[in-house]
Tab-separated table of C-alpha atoms in Angstrom:
chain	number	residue	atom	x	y	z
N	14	UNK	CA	12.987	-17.227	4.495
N	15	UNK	CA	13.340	-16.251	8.395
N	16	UNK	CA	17.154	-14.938	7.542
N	17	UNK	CA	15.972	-12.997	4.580
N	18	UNK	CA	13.307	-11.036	6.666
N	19	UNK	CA	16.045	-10.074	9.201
N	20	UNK	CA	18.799	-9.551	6.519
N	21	UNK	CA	15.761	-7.091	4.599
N	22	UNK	CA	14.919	-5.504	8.366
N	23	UNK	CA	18.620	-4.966	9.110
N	24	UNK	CA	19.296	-3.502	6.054
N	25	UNK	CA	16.538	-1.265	6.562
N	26	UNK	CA	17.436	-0.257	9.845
N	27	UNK	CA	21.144	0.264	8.938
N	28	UNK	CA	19.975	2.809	6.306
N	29	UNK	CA	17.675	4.688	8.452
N	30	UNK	CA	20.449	4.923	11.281
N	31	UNK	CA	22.734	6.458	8.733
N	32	UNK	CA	20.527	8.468	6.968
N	33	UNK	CA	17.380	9.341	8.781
N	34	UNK	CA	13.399	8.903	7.699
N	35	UNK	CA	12.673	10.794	5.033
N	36	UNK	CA	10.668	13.522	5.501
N	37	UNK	CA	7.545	14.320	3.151
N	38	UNK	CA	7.273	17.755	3.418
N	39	UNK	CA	10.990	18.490	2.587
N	40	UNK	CA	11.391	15.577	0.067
N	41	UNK	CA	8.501	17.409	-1.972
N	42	UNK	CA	9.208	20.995	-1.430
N	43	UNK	CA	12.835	21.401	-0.092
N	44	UNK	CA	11.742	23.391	3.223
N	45	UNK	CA	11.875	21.500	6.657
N	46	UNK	CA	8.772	20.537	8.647
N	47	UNK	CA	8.725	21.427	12.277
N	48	UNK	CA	9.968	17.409	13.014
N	49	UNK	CA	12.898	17.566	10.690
N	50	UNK	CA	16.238	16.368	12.428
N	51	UNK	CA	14.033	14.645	15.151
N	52	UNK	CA	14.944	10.894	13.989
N	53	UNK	CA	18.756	11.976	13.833
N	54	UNK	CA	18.770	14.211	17.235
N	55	UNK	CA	17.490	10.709	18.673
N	56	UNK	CA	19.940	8.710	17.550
N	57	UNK	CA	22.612	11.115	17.690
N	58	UNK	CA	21.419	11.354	21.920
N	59	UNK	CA	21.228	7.120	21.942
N	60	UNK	CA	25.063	7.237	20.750
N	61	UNK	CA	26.117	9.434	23.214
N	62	UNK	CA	26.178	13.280	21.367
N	63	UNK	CA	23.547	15.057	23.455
N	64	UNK	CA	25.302	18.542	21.920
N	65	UNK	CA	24.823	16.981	18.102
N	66	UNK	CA	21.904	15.960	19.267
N	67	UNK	CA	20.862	19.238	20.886
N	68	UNK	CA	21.766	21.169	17.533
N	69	UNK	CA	19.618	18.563	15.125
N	70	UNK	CA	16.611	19.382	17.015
N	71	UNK	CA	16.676	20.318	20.560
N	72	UNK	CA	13.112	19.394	21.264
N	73	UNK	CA	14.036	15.658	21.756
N	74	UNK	CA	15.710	16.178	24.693
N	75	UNK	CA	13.412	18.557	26.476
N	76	UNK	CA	10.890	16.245	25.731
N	77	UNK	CA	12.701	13.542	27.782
N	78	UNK	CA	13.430	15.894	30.548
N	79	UNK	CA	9.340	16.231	30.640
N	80	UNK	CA	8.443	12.382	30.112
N	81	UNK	CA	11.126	11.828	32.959
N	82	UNK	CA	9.209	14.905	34.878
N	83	UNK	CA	5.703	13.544	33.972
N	84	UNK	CA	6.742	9.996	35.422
N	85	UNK	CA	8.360	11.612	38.733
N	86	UNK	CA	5.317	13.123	39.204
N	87	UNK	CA	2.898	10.532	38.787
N	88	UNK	CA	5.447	9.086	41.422
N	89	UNK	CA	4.843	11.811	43.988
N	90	UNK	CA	1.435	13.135	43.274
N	91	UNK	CA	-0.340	9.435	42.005
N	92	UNK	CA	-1.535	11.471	38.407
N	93	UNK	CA	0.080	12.629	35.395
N	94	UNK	CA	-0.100	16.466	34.231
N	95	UNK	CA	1.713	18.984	32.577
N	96	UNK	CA	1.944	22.787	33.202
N	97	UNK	CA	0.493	25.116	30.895
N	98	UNK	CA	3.693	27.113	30.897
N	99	UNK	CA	5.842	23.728	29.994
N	100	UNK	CA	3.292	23.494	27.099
N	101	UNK	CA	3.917	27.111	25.547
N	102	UNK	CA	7.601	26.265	26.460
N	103	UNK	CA	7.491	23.105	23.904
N	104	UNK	CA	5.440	24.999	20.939
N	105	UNK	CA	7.974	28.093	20.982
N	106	UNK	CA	10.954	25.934	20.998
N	107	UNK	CA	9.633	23.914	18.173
N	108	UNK	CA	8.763	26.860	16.024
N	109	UNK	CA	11.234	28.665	16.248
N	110	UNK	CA	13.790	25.995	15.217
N	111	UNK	CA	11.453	25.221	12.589
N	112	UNK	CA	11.539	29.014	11.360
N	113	UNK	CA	15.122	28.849	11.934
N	114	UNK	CA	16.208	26.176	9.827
N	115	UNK	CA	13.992	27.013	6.516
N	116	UNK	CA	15.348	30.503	7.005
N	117	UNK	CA	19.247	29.298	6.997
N	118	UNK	CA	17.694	27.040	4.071
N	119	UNK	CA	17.299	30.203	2.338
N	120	UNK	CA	20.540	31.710	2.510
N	121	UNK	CA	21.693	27.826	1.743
N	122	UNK	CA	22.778	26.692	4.835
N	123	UNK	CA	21.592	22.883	4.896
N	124	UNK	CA	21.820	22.652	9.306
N	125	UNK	CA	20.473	19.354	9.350
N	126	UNK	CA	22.838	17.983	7.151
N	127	UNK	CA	26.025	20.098	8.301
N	128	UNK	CA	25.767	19.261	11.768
N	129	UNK	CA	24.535	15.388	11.314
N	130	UNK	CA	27.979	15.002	9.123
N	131	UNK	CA	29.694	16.665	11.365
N	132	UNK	CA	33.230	14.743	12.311
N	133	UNK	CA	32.512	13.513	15.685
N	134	UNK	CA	35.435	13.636	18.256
């Protein structure tokens, strides 16, 4: 029973490494939400393609940059905070690649899916 849980987890796994979560929004209604490409720009940065991962969604790695900026500085200054301007920084970045990839949706350009089949070097 044990082996069939991990067989049924692996399997699972395996799937979602090669395909990515499906998203909700653009399973339903064929635009992307503003996450889209997140799952895949992770896993793209874990296997060592930070520019595939940078052109899946580029949010992911900022966003490590800060949690590695939010830990030095609980370091230094013994709290955690973020700067308004980092926070306006993250919201434009994320809409605007949200905007941008429904818009290249429109003139069918799939980025998502282009760059994450991308032959890798």
């Amino acid at each position: 029973m044990l082996k069939g849980i991990f067989t049924t987890l692996h399997s699972a796994l395996n799937y979602f490494l090669h395909n990515g979560i499906p998203c909700i929004l653009h399973t339903t209604t064929g635009i992307y939400c503003p996450g889209c490409g997140g799952t895949r720009s992770l896993i793209a940065l874990l296997t060592g393609h930070p520019i595939k991962s940078l052109l899946l969604h580029p949010i992911v790695i900022i966003l490590i940059v800060e949690l590695i900026a939010l830990f030095v500085r609980r370091v230094r200054i013994g709290r955690f905070f973020i700067h308004k301007w980092e926070v306006v920084m993250i919201l434009t970045i994320l809409t605007v690649q949200w905007i941008a990839k429904d818009v290249l949706l429109l003139f069918g350009i799939d980025i998502i899916e282009t760059v994450w089949k991308m032959p890798l070097p």
